[in-house]
mmCIF file with all atom_site columns, C-alpha atoms in Angstrom:
data_model
loop_
_atom_site.group_PDB
_atom_site.id
_atom_site.type_symbol
_atom_site.label_atom_id
_atom_site.label_alt_id
_atom_site.label_comp_id
_atom_site.label_asym_id
_atom_site.label_entity_id
_atom_site.label_seq_id
_atom_site.pdbx_PDB_ins_code
_atom_site.Cartn_x
_atom_site.Cartn_y
_atom_site.Cartn_z
_atom_site.occupancy
_atom_site.B_iso_or_equiv
_atom_site.pdbx_formal_charge
_atom_site.auth_seq_id
_atom_site.auth_comp_id
_atom_site.auth_asym_id
_atom_site.auth_atom_id
_atom_site.pdbx_PDB_model_num
ATOM 1   C CA . MET P 1 1   ? -1.538  -1.314  18.596  1.00 50.00 ? 1   MET P CA 1
ATOM 2   C CA . TYR P 1 2   ? -0.845  -3.582  21.514  1.00 42.00 ? 2   TYR P CA 1
ATOM 3   C CA . ASP P 1 3   ? 1.715   -4.128  24.232  1.00 42.00 ? 3   ASP P CA 1
ATOM 4   C CA . ARG P 1 4   ? 4.510   -6.635  23.763  1.00 45.00 ? 4   ARG P CA 1
ATOM 5   C CA . VAL P 1 5   ? 7.003   -6.167  26.567  1.00 42.00 ? 5   VAL P CA 1
ATOM 6   C CA . GLY P 1 6   ? 10.029  -8.410  26.202  1.00 46.00 ? 6   GLY P CA 1
ATOM 7   C CA . ALA P 1 7   ? 10.202  -8.631  22.411  1.00 49.00 ? 7   ALA P CA 1
ATOM 8   C CA . PRO P 1 8   ? 13.627  -9.953  21.324  1.00 51.00 ? 8   PRO P CA 1
ATOM 9   C CA . PRO P 1 9   ? 16.045  -7.049  20.677  1.00 50.00 ? 9   PRO P CA 1
ATOM 10  C CA . ALA P 1 10  ? 16.742  -8.190  17.114  1.00 52.00 ? 10  ALA P CA 1
ATOM 11  C CA . SER P 1 11  ? 13.047  -8.063  16.219  1.00 81.00 ? 11  SER P CA 1
ATOM 12  C CA . ARG P 1 12  ? 12.025  -5.071  18.309  1.00 82.00 ? 12  ARG P CA 1
ATOM 13  C CA . THR P 1 13  ? 12.382  -2.449  15.589  1.00 84.00 ? 13  THR P CA 1
ATOM 14  C CA . ASP P 1 14  ? 10.535  -4.653  13.092  1.00 89.00 ? 14  ASP P CA 1
ATOM 15  C CA . PHE P 1 15  ? 7.766   -5.233  15.632  1.00 92.00 ? 15  PHE P CA 1
ATOM 16  C CA . VAL P 1 16  ? 7.446   -1.486  16.288  1.00 93.00 ? 16  VAL P CA 1
ATOM 17  C CA . LEU P 1 17  ? 7.579   -0.732  12.557  1.00 92.00 ? 17  LEU P CA 1
ATOM 18  C CA . GLU P 1 18  ? 4.809   -3.193  11.703  1.00 90.00 ? 18  GLU P CA 1
ATOM 19  C CA . SER P 1 19  ? 2.672   -2.115  14.685  1.00 93.00 ? 19  SER P CA 1
ATOM 20  C CA . ILE P 1 20  ? 2.792   1.563   13.730  1.00 93.00 ? 20  ILE P CA 1
ATOM 21  C CA . LYS P 1 21  ? 2.255   0.782   10.041  1.00 89.00 ? 21  LYS P CA 1
ATOM 22  C CA . GLU P 1 22  ? -0.801  -1.344  10.831  1.00 85.00 ? 22  GLU P CA 1
ATOM 23  C CA . ALA P 1 23  ? -2.214  1.386   13.073  1.00 89.00 ? 23  ALA P CA 1
ATOM 24  C CA . ILE P 1 24  ? -1.795  3.918   10.259  1.00 87.00 ? 24  ILE P CA 1
ATOM 25  C CA . LEU P 1 25  ? -3.385  1.675   7.646   1.00 80.00 ? 25  LEU P CA 1
ATOM 26  C CA . ASN P 1 26  ? -6.374  0.698   9.802   1.00 76.00 ? 26  ASN P CA 1
ATOM 27  C CA . GLY P 1 27  ? -7.034  4.281   10.883  1.00 78.00 ? 27  GLY P CA 1
ATOM 28  C CA . THR P 1 28  ? -6.087  3.912   14.546  1.00 85.00 ? 28  THR P CA 1
ATOM 29  C CA . LEU P 1 29  ? -3.475  6.570   13.807  1.00 89.00 ? 29  LEU P CA 1
ATOM 30  C CA . PRO P 1 30  ? -5.363  8.860   11.401  1.00 85.00 ? 30  PRO P CA 1
ATOM 31  C CA . PRO P 1 31  ? -3.802  11.225  8.833   1.00 85.00 ? 31  PRO P CA 1
ATOM 32  C CA . GLY P 1 32  ? -2.235  14.237  10.512  1.00 87.00 ? 32  GLY P CA 1
ATOM 33  C CA . GLN P 1 33  ? -1.918  12.471  13.878  1.00 91.00 ? 33  GLN P CA 1
ATOM 34  C CA . ALA P 1 34  ? 1.212   13.496  15.779  1.00 95.00 ? 34  ALA P CA 1
ATOM 35  C CA . LEU P 1 35  ? 3.524   10.563  16.463  1.00 95.00 ? 35  LEU P CA 1
ATOM 36  C CA . VAL P 1 36  ? 5.162   11.188  19.841  1.00 95.00 ? 36  VAL P CA 1
ATOM 37  C CA . GLU P 1 37  ? 8.059   8.840   20.461  1.00 94.00 ? 37  GLU P CA 1
ATOM 38  C CA . SER P 1 38  ? 7.516   8.571   24.221  1.00 94.00 ? 38  SER P CA 1
ATOM 39  C CA . GLU P 1 39  ? 3.799   7.809   23.824  1.00 95.00 ? 39  GLU P CA 1
ATOM 40  C CA . LEU P 1 40  ? 4.380   5.171   21.157  1.00 95.00 ? 40  LEU P CA 1
ATOM 41  C CA . ALA P 1 41  ? 7.164   3.597   23.205  1.00 94.00 ? 41  ALA P CA 1
ATOM 42  C CA . THR P 1 42  ? 4.925   3.321   26.269  1.00 94.00 ? 42  THR P CA 1
ATOM 43  C CA . SER P 1 43  ? 2.059   1.898   24.198  1.00 93.00 ? 43  SER P CA 1
ATOM 44  C CA . LEU P 1 44  ? 4.290   -0.740  22.638  1.00 93.00 ? 44  LEU P CA 1
ATOM 45  C CA . GLY P 1 45  ? 6.337   -1.533  25.745  1.00 91.00 ? 45  GLY P CA 1
ATOM 46  C CA . VAL P 1 46  ? 9.682   -0.606  24.220  1.00 92.00 ? 46  VAL P CA 1
ATOM 47  C CA . SER P 1 47  ? 12.286  2.120   24.539  1.00 92.00 ? 47  SER P CA 1
ATOM 48  C CA . LYS P 1 48  ? 12.216  5.195   22.314  1.00 93.00 ? 48  LYS P CA 1
ATOM 49  C CA . THR P 1 49  ? 15.134  3.960   20.187  1.00 92.00 ? 49  THR P CA 1
ATOM 50  C CA . PRO P 1 50  ? 13.224  1.376   18.088  1.00 93.00 ? 50  PRO P CA 1
ATOM 51  C CA . VAL P 1 51  ? 10.342  3.843   17.787  1.00 95.00 ? 51  VAL P CA 1
ATOM 52  C CA . ARG P 1 52  ? 12.697  6.478   16.427  1.00 93.00 ? 52  ARG P CA 1
ATOM 53  C CA . GLU P 1 53  ? 14.180  4.032   13.917  1.00 93.00 ? 53  GLU P CA 1
ATOM 54  C CA . ALA P 1 54  ? 10.737  2.838   12.830  1.00 94.00 ? 54  ALA P CA 1
ATOM 55  C CA . LEU P 1 55  ? 9.542   6.399   12.254  1.00 95.00 ? 55  LEU P CA 1
ATOM 56  C CA . LYS P 1 56  ? 12.577  7.100   10.075  1.00 94.00 ? 56  LYS P CA 1
ATOM 57  C CA . THR P 1 57  ? 11.798  4.028   7.983   1.00 92.00 ? 57  THR P CA 1
ATOM 58  C CA . LEU P 1 58  ? 8.131   4.990   7.673   1.00 93.00 ? 58  LEU P CA 1
ATOM 59  C CA . ALA P 1 59  ? 9.140   8.484   6.621   1.00 92.00 ? 59  ALA P CA 1
ATOM 60  C CA . GLY P 1 60  ? 11.275  6.954   3.891   1.00 88.00 ? 60  GLY P CA 1
ATOM 61  C CA . SER P 1 61  ? 8.324   4.930   2.604   1.00 85.00 ? 61  SER P CA 1
ATOM 62  C CA . GLY P 1 62  ? 6.020   7.962   2.646   1.00 86.00 ? 62  GLY P CA 1
ATOM 63  C CA . LEU P 1 63  ? 3.644   7.024   5.482   1.00 90.00 ? 63  LEU P CA 1
ATOM 64  C CA . VAL P 1 64  ? 5.103   9.506   7.961   1.00 93.00 ? 64  VAL P CA 1
ATOM 65  C CA . MET P 1 65  ? 6.121   13.147  7.638   1.00 92.00 ? 65  MET P CA 1
ATOM 66  C CA . MET P 1 66  ? 9.082   14.483  9.640   1.00 92.00 ? 66  MET P CA 1
ATOM 67  C CA . SER P 1 67  ? 9.350   18.155  10.600  1.00 88.00 ? 67  SER P CA 1
ATOM 68  C CA . PRO P 1 68  ? 12.275  19.675  12.516  1.00 86.00 ? 68  PRO P CA 1
ATOM 69  C CA . TYR P 1 69  ? 9.786   21.857  14.395  1.00 83.00 ? 69  TYR P CA 1
ATOM 70  C CA . LYS P 1 70  ? 6.659   19.703  14.745  1.00 85.00 ? 70  LYS P CA 1
ATOM 71  C CA . GLY P 1 71  ? 8.206   16.249  14.866  1.00 91.00 ? 71  GLY P CA 1
ATOM 72  C CA . ALA P 1 72  ? 6.662   13.214  13.197  1.00 94.00 ? 72  ALA P CA 1
ATOM 73  C CA . SER P 1 73  ? 3.071   12.846  12.053  1.00 94.00 ? 73  SER P CA 1
ATOM 74  C CA . VAL P 1 74  ? 1.011   10.501  9.897   1.00 92.00 ? 74  VAL P CA 1
ATOM 75  C CA . ARG P 1 75  ? 1.101   11.519  6.241   1.00 89.00 ? 75  ARG P CA 1
ATOM 76  C CA . THR P 1 76  ? -2.020  13.356  5.123   1.00 86.00 ? 76  THR P CA 1
ATOM 77  C CA . VAL P 1 77  ? -3.431  12.074  1.859   1.00 85.00 ? 77  VAL P CA 1
ATOM 78  C CA . ASP P 1 78  ? -4.235  14.817  -0.642  1.00 86.00 ? 78  ASP P CA 1
ATOM 79  C CA . ALA P 1 79  ? -4.868  15.030  -4.364  1.00 87.00 ? 79  ALA P CA 1
ATOM 80  C CA . ALA P 1 80  ? -1.284  16.009  -5.204  1.00 87.00 ? 80  ALA P CA 1
ATOM 81  C CA . MET P 1 81  ? 0.137   12.963  -3.420  1.00 87.00 ? 81  MET P CA 1
ATOM 82  C CA . ALA P 1 82  ? -2.410  10.607  -4.979  1.00 89.00 ? 82  ALA P CA 1
ATOM 83  C CA . ASN P 1 83  ? -1.802  12.051  -8.459  1.00 90.00 ? 83  ASN P CA 1
ATOM 84  C CA . SER P 1 84  ? 1.933   11.477  -8.166  1.00 91.00 ? 84  SER P CA 1
ATOM 85  C CA . VAL P 1 85  ? 1.646   7.904   -6.899  1.00 93.00 ? 85  VAL P CA 1
ATOM 86  C CA . TYR P 1 86  ? -1.029  6.803   -9.344  1.00 93.00 ? 86  TYR P CA 1
ATOM 87  C CA . ASP P 1 87  ? 0.624   8.500   -12.305 1.00 94.00 ? 87  ASP P CA 1
ATOM 88  C CA . VAL P 1 88  ? 3.679   6.289   -11.836 1.00 95.00 ? 88  VAL P CA 1
ATOM 89  C CA . ARG P 1 89  ? 1.600   3.188   -11.138 1.00 95.00 ? 89  ARG P CA 1
ATOM 90  C CA . MET P 1 90  ? -0.459  3.603   -14.295 1.00 95.00 ? 90  MET P CA 1
ATOM 91  C CA . LEU P 1 91  ? 2.684   4.006   -16.371 1.00 95.00 ? 91  LEU P CA 1
ATOM 92  C CA . MET P 1 92  ? 4.605   1.081   -14.895 1.00 97.00 ? 92  MET P CA 1
ATOM 93  C CA . GLU P 1 93  ? 2.318   -1.565  -13.388 1.00 97.00 ? 93  GLU P CA 1
ATOM 94  C CA . PRO P 1 94  ? 0.440   -2.576  -16.555 1.00 98.00 ? 94  PRO P CA 1
ATOM 95  C CA . GLU P 1 95  ? 3.715   -2.826  -18.488 1.00 98.00 ? 95  GLU P CA 1
ATOM 96  C CA . ALA P 1 96  ? 5.292   -4.863  -15.686 1.00 98.00 ? 96  ALA P CA 1
ATOM 97  C CA . LEU P 1 97  ? 2.321   -7.238  -15.734 1.00 98.00 ? 97  LEU P CA 1
ATOM 98  C CA . ARG P 1 98  ? 2.509   -7.536  -19.520 1.00 98.00 ? 98  ARG P CA 1
ATOM 99  C CA . ARG P 1 99  ? 6.183   -8.469  -19.273 1.00 98.00 ? 99  ARG P CA 1
ATOM 100 C CA . ALA P 1 100 ? 5.521   -10.961 -16.477 1.00 98.00 ? 100 ALA P CA 1
ATOM 101 C CA . ILE P 1 101 ? 2.941   -12.701 -18.668 1.00 98.00 ? 101 ILE P CA 1
ATOM 102 C CA . MET P 1 102 ? 5.322   -12.784 -21.632 1.00 98.00 ? 102 MET P CA 1
ATOM 103 C CA . LEU P 1 103 ? 7.945   -14.378 -19.358 1.00 98.00 ? 103 LEU P CA 1
ATOM 104 C CA . LYS P 1 104 ? 5.342   -16.960 -18.247 1.00 97.00 ? 104 LYS P CA 1
ATOM 105 C CA . ALA P 1 105 ? 5.611   -15.939 -14.586 1.00 97.00 ? 105 ALA P CA 1
ATOM 106 C CA . SER P 1 106 ? 3.494   -17.760 -12.017 1.00 96.00 ? 106 SER P CA 1
ATOM 107 C CA . PHE P 1 107 ? 0.488   -15.897 -10.612 1.00 97.00 ? 107 PHE P CA 1
ATOM 108 C CA . SER P 1 108 ? -0.340  -18.502 -7.951  1.00 95.00 ? 108 SER P CA 1
ATOM 109 C CA . HIS P 1 109 ? 0.339   -16.071 -5.111  1.00 95.00 ? 109 HIS P CA 1
ATOM 110 C CA . ALA P 1 110 ? -1.969  -13.504 -6.685  1.00 95.00 ? 110 ALA P CA 1
ATOM 111 C CA . ARG P 1 111 ? -4.739  -16.113 -6.670  1.00 94.00 ? 111 ARG P CA 1
ATOM 112 C CA . GLU P 1 112 ? -4.032  -16.937 -3.016  1.00 92.00 ? 112 GLU P CA 1
ATOM 113 C CA . THR P 1 113 ? -4.580  -13.316 -2.010  1.00 89.00 ? 113 THR P CA 1
ATOM 114 C CA . LEU P 1 114 ? -8.090  -13.390 -3.483  1.00 87.00 ? 114 LEU P CA 1
ATOM 115 C CA . THR P 1 115 ? -9.159  -16.043 -0.975  1.00 78.00 ? 115 THR P CA 1
ATOM 116 C CA . GLN P 1 116 ? -7.864  -14.272 2.125   1.00 64.00 ? 116 GLN P CA 1
ATOM 117 C CA . PRO P 1 117 ? -10.580 -13.194 4.602   1.00 63.00 ? 117 PRO P CA 1
ATOM 118 C CA . ARG P 1 118 ? -11.504 -9.527  4.448   1.00 63.00 ? 118 ARG P CA 1
ATOM 119 C CA . THR P 1 119 ? -12.252 -8.612  8.032   1.00 63.00 ? 119 THR P CA 1
ATOM 120 C CA . ASP P 1 120 ? -10.848 -5.112  8.429   1.00 67.00 ? 120 ASP P CA 1
ATOM 121 C CA . LEU P 1 121 ? -9.211  -2.312  6.468   1.00 67.00 ? 121 LEU P CA 1
ATOM 122 C CA . ALA P 1 122 ? -5.673  -3.279  7.429   1.00 68.00 ? 122 ALA P CA 1
ATOM 123 C CA . LYS P 1 123 ? -6.141  -6.864  6.199   1.00 75.00 ? 123 LYS P CA 1
ATOM 124 C CA . LEU P 1 124 ? -7.948  -5.653  3.072   1.00 78.00 ? 124 LEU P CA 1
ATOM 125 C CA . SER P 1 125 ? -5.106  -3.260  2.357   1.00 77.00 ? 125 SER P CA 1
ATOM 126 C CA . LEU P 1 126 ? -2.499  -5.983  2.915   1.00 80.00 ? 126 LEU P CA 1
ATOM 127 C CA . ALA P 1 127 ? -4.304  -8.400  0.578   1.00 86.00 ? 127 ALA P CA 1
ATOM 128 C CA . ASN P 1 128 ? -4.668  -5.655  -2.041  1.00 88.00 ? 128 ASN P CA 1
ATOM 129 C CA . ARG P 1 129 ? -0.993  -4.739  -2.031  1.00 87.00 ? 129 ARG P CA 1
ATOM 130 C CA . SER P 1 130 ? 0.026   -8.421  -2.057  1.00 91.00 ? 130 SER P CA 1
ATOM 131 C CA . PHE P 1 131 ? -2.168  -9.029  -5.099  1.00 95.00 ? 131 PHE P CA 1
ATOM 132 C CA . HIS P 1 132 ? -0.701  -6.138  -7.057  1.00 96.00 ? 132 HIS P CA 1
ATOM 133 C CA . ARG P 1 133 ? 2.886   -7.089  -6.207  1.00 96.00 ? 133 ARG P CA 1
ATOM 134 C CA . ALA P 1 134 ? 2.227   -10.662 -7.287  1.00 97.00 ? 134 ALA P CA 1
ATOM 135 C CA . LEU P 1 135 ? 1.236   -9.314  -10.699 1.00 98.00 ? 135 LEU P CA 1
ATOM 136 C CA . TYR P 1 136 ? 4.403   -7.313  -11.364 1.00 98.00 ? 136 TYR P CA 1
ATOM 137 C CA . VAL P 1 137 ? 7.111   -9.152  -9.421  1.00 98.00 ? 137 VAL P CA 1
ATOM 138 C CA . GLY P 1 138 ? 7.759   -11.562 -12.304 1.00 98.00 ? 138 GLY P CA 1
ATOM 139 C CA . CYS P 1 139 ? 8.426   -8.817  -14.871 1.00 98.00 ? 139 CYS P CA 1
ATOM 140 C CA . GLY P 1 140 ? 12.152  -9.561  -15.040 1.00 97.00 ? 140 GLY P CA 1
ATOM 141 C CA . ASN P 1 141 ? 13.262  -5.972  -14.338 1.00 98.00 ? 141 ASN P CA 1
ATOM 142 C CA . PRO P 1 142 ? 14.635  -5.506  -10.784 1.00 97.00 ? 142 PRO P CA 1
ATOM 143 C CA . LEU P 1 143 ? 14.624  -1.694  -11.067 1.00 97.00 ? 143 LEU P CA 1
ATOM 144 C CA . MET P 1 144 ? 10.980  -1.635  -12.141 1.00 97.00 ? 144 MET P CA 1
ATOM 145 C CA . ILE P 1 145 ? 10.096  -3.917  -9.215  1.00 97.00 ? 145 ILE P CA 1
ATOM 146 C CA . SER P 1 146 ? 12.048  -1.719  -6.793  1.00 95.00 ? 146 SER P CA 1
ATOM 147 C CA . ILE P 1 147 ? 10.276  1.454   -7.943  1.00 94.00 ? 147 ILE P CA 1
ATOM 148 C CA . LEU P 1 148 ? 6.835   -0.124  -7.651  1.00 95.00 ? 148 LEU P CA 1
ATOM 149 C CA . ASP P 1 149 ? 7.718   -1.632  -4.267  1.00 92.00 ? 149 ASP P CA 1
ATOM 150 C CA . GLY P 1 150 ? 8.709   1.834   -3.094  1.00 88.00 ? 150 GLY P CA 1
ATOM 151 C CA . LEU P 1 151 ? 5.214   3.107   -3.834  1.00 90.00 ? 151 LEU P CA 1
ATOM 152 C CA . ARG P 1 152 ? 3.331   0.348   -2.016  1.00 86.00 ? 152 ARG P CA 1
ATOM 153 C CA . ASP P 1 153 ? 2.995   1.989   1.405   1.00 84.00 ? 153 ASP P CA 1
ATOM 154 C CA . GLN P 1 154 ? 1.813   5.299   -0.038  1.00 87.00 ? 154 GLN P CA 1
ATOM 155 C CA . ALA P 1 155 ? -0.572  3.482   -2.382  1.00 87.00 ? 155 ALA P CA 1
ATOM 156 C CA . ALA P 1 156 ? -1.969  1.541   0.595   1.00 83.00 ? 156 ALA P CA 1
ATOM 157 C CA . LEU P 1 157 ? -2.533  4.775   2.518   1.00 85.00 ? 157 LEU P CA 1
ATOM 158 C CA . ILE P 1 158 ? -4.390  6.258   -0.464  1.00 86.00 ? 158 ILE P CA 1
ATOM 159 C CA . THR P 1 159 ? -6.422  3.066   -0.867  1.00 83.00 ? 159 THR P CA 1
ATOM 160 C CA . VAL P 1 160 ? -7.607  3.120   2.740   1.00 78.00 ? 160 VAL P CA 1
ATOM 161 C CA . ALA P 1 161 ? -8.461  6.818   2.411   1.00 79.00 ? 161 ALA P CA 1
ATOM 162 C CA . GLY P 1 162 ? -10.399 6.000   -0.752  1.00 77.00 ? 162 GLY P CA 1
ATOM 163 C CA . TRP P 1 163 ? -12.333 3.223   0.947   1.00 77.00 ? 163 TRP P CA 1
ATOM 164 C CA . GLY P 1 164 ? -13.222 5.686   3.686   1.00 73.00 ? 164 GLY P CA 1
ATOM 165 C CA . ILE P 1 165 ? -14.750 7.940   1.027   1.00 73.00 ? 165 ILE P CA 1
ATOM 166 C CA . CYS P 1 166 ? -16.477 5.121   -0.836  1.00 72.00 ? 166 CYS P CA 1
ATOM 167 C CA . PRO P 1 167 ? -16.136 1.432   0.189   1.00 74.00 ? 167 PRO P CA 1
ATOM 168 C CA . THR P 1 168 ? -15.701 -0.149  -3.253  1.00 76.00 ? 168 THR P CA 1
ATOM 169 C CA . TRP P 1 169 ? -13.641 -3.213  -2.335  1.00 75.00 ? 169 TRP P CA 1
ATOM 170 C CA . ASP P 1 170 ? -16.265 -5.634  -3.675  1.00 80.00 ? 170 ASP P CA 1
ATOM 171 C CA . ASP P 1 171 ? -16.101 -4.022  -7.124  1.00 84.00 ? 171 ASP P CA 1
ATOM 172 C CA . GLU P 1 172 ? -12.311 -4.006  -6.957  1.00 87.00 ? 172 GLU P CA 1
ATOM 173 C CA . ALA P 1 173 ? -12.262 -7.696  -6.019  1.00 88.00 ? 173 ALA P CA 1
ATOM 174 C CA . ALA P 1 174 ? -14.275 -8.484  -9.163  1.00 91.00 ? 174 ALA P CA 1
ATOM 175 C CA . GLU P 1 175 ? -11.779 -6.467  -11.212 1.00 95.00 ? 175 GLU P CA 1
ATOM 176 C CA . HIS P 1 176 ? -8.905  -8.392  -9.590  1.00 95.00 ? 176 HIS P CA 1
ATOM 177 C CA . HIS P 1 177 ? -10.474 -11.685 -10.673 1.00 96.00 ? 177 HIS P CA 1
ATOM 178 C CA . ALA P 1 178 ? -10.812 -10.438 -14.259 1.00 97.00 ? 178 ALA P CA 1
ATOM 179 C CA . ILE P 1 179 ? -7.208  -9.204  -14.379 1.00 98.00 ? 179 ILE P CA 1
ATOM 180 C CA . LEU P 1 180 ? -5.884  -12.462 -12.967 1.00 98.00 ? 180 LEU P CA 1
ATOM 181 C CA . ALA P 1 181 ? -7.967  -14.577 -15.348 1.00 98.00 ? 181 ALA P CA 1
ATOM 182 C CA . ALA P 1 182 ? -6.515  -12.719 -18.335 1.00 98.00 ? 182 ALA P CA 1
ATOM 183 C CA . ALA P 1 183 ? -2.988  -13.058 -16.924 1.00 98.00 ? 183 ALA P CA 1
ATOM 184 C CA . GLU P 1 184 ? -3.332  -16.794 -16.333 1.00 97.00 ? 184 GLU P CA 1
ATOM 185 C CA . GLN P 1 185 ? -4.679  -17.234 -19.866 1.00 97.00 ? 185 GLN P CA 1
ATOM 186 C CA . GLY P 1 186 ? -1.595  -15.516 -21.261 1.00 98.00 ? 186 GLY P CA 1
ATOM 187 C CA . LYS P 1 187 ? -3.569  -12.553 -22.630 1.00 98.00 ? 187 LYS P CA 1
ATOM 188 C CA . SER P 1 188 ? -0.894  -9.970  -21.907 1.00 98.00 ? 188 SER P CA 1
ATOM 189 C CA . ASP P 1 189 ? -2.426  -6.962  -23.669 1.00 98.00 ? 189 ASP P CA 1
ATOM 190 C CA . LEU P 1 190 ? -5.882  -7.568  -22.202 1.00 98.00 ? 190 LEU P CA 1
ATOM 191 C CA . ALA P 1 191 ? -4.536  -8.090  -18.685 1.00 98.00 ? 191 ALA P CA 1
ATOM 192 C CA . ALA P 1 192 ? -2.430  -4.922  -18.920 1.00 98.00 ? 192 ALA P CA 1
ATOM 193 C CA . GLU P 1 193 ? -5.407  -2.882  -20.131 1.00 98.00 ? 193 GLU P CA 1
ATOM 194 C CA . LEU P 1 194 ? -7.695  -4.272  -17.409 1.00 98.00 ? 194 LEU P CA 1
ATOM 195 C CA . LEU P 1 195 ? -5.074  -3.383  -14.808 1.00 98.00 ? 195 LEU P CA 1
ATOM 196 C CA . ARG P 1 196 ? -4.594  0.111   -16.197 1.00 97.00 ? 196 ARG P CA 1
ATOM 197 C CA . SER P 1 197 ? -8.364  0.678   -16.163 1.00 96.00 ? 197 SER P CA 1
ATOM 198 C CA . HIS P 1 198 ? -8.585  -0.711  -12.613 1.00 94.00 ? 198 HIS P CA 1
ATOM 199 C CA . ILE P 1 199 ? -5.948  1.727   -11.346 1.00 94.00 ? 199 ILE P CA 1
ATOM 200 C CA . GLN P 1 200 ? -7.345  4.654   -13.359 1.00 93.00 ? 200 GLN P CA 1
ATOM 201 C CA . THR P 1 201 ? -10.928 4.136   -12.164 1.00 90.00 ? 201 THR P CA 1
ATOM 202 C CA . PHE P 1 202 ? -9.914  4.098   -8.514  1.00 88.00 ? 202 PHE P CA 1
ATOM 203 C CA . ALA P 1 203 ? -7.629  7.115   -8.918  1.00 88.00 ? 203 ALA P CA 1
ATOM 204 C CA . ASP P 1 204 ? -10.275 9.180   -10.734 1.00 86.00 ? 204 ASP P CA 1
ATOM 205 C CA . ARG P 1 205 ? -12.864 8.491   -8.049  1.00 83.00 ? 205 ARG P CA 1
ATOM 206 C CA . VAL P 1 206 ? -10.614 9.123   -5.066  1.00 82.00 ? 206 VAL P CA 1
ATOM 207 C CA . ILE P 1 207 ? -8.581  12.104  -6.289  1.00 80.00 ? 207 ILE P CA 1
ATOM 208 C CA . GLU P 1 208 ? -11.744 14.047  -7.027  1.00 80.00 ? 208 GLU P CA 1
ATOM 209 C CA . GLU P 1 209 ? -12.787 13.733  -3.363  1.00 76.00 ? 209 GLU P CA 1
ATOM 210 C CA . LEU P 1 210 ? -9.410  14.379  -1.743  1.00 77.00 ? 210 LEU P CA 1
ATOM 211 C CA . PRO P 1 211 ? -8.371  17.819  -0.519  1.00 72.00 ? 211 PRO P CA 1
ATOM 212 C CA . HIS P 1 212 ? -6.349  19.791  -3.052  1.00 69.00 ? 212 HIS P CA 1
ATOM 213 C CA . GLY P 1 213 ? -3.156  21.475  -2.040  1.00 51.00 ? 213 GLY P CA 1
ATOM 214 C CA . ILE P 1 214 ? 0.281   20.084  -1.316  1.00 42.00 ? 214 ILE P CA 1
ATOM 215 C CA . ARG P 1 215 ? 1.092   19.301  2.300   1.00 40.00 ? 215 ARG P CA 1
#
């Protein structure tokens, strides 16, 4: 995170939200780290109010845990959490992609994400989530899109944890290219199966290494 004293009031909460999210996803704020409002406010050069609002938003997206006794902390990734998130993704994402292909949706943004520089975990995570959203956003079902969007932050947290266990982003990039090629060729069933396998392979590898037990 970095200091930005004097941020416009209208954008201050968004700035704080994105700063804390980036710090969580790049490991600066590791899982289990206590999130003290006064410390974050000083670090970011803002009052505690936008910090408090940002933490509430991050709790809603699953990146932060709120306790009436211990306060806020970074969500700890465990097998139970990963199972829940990836179970829904494997059920919905491939079907959403299949529908997007049938509706002849554009996948130009998905291709753009494959050319973005991969310089750190936060940027890798951002490119990864952008790629997956570009696959399902054209499915024609707003509720399906909303549900998958709601999982993106938690999925990103799991992805970064998985890369910490085993850095497999090069293999995943190759899988992304194969999925996108099938989608652009209109091969809906093949693209959906490649996507399902892509999600399943990552989940199987990561969940096995994560601590078991609900937090």
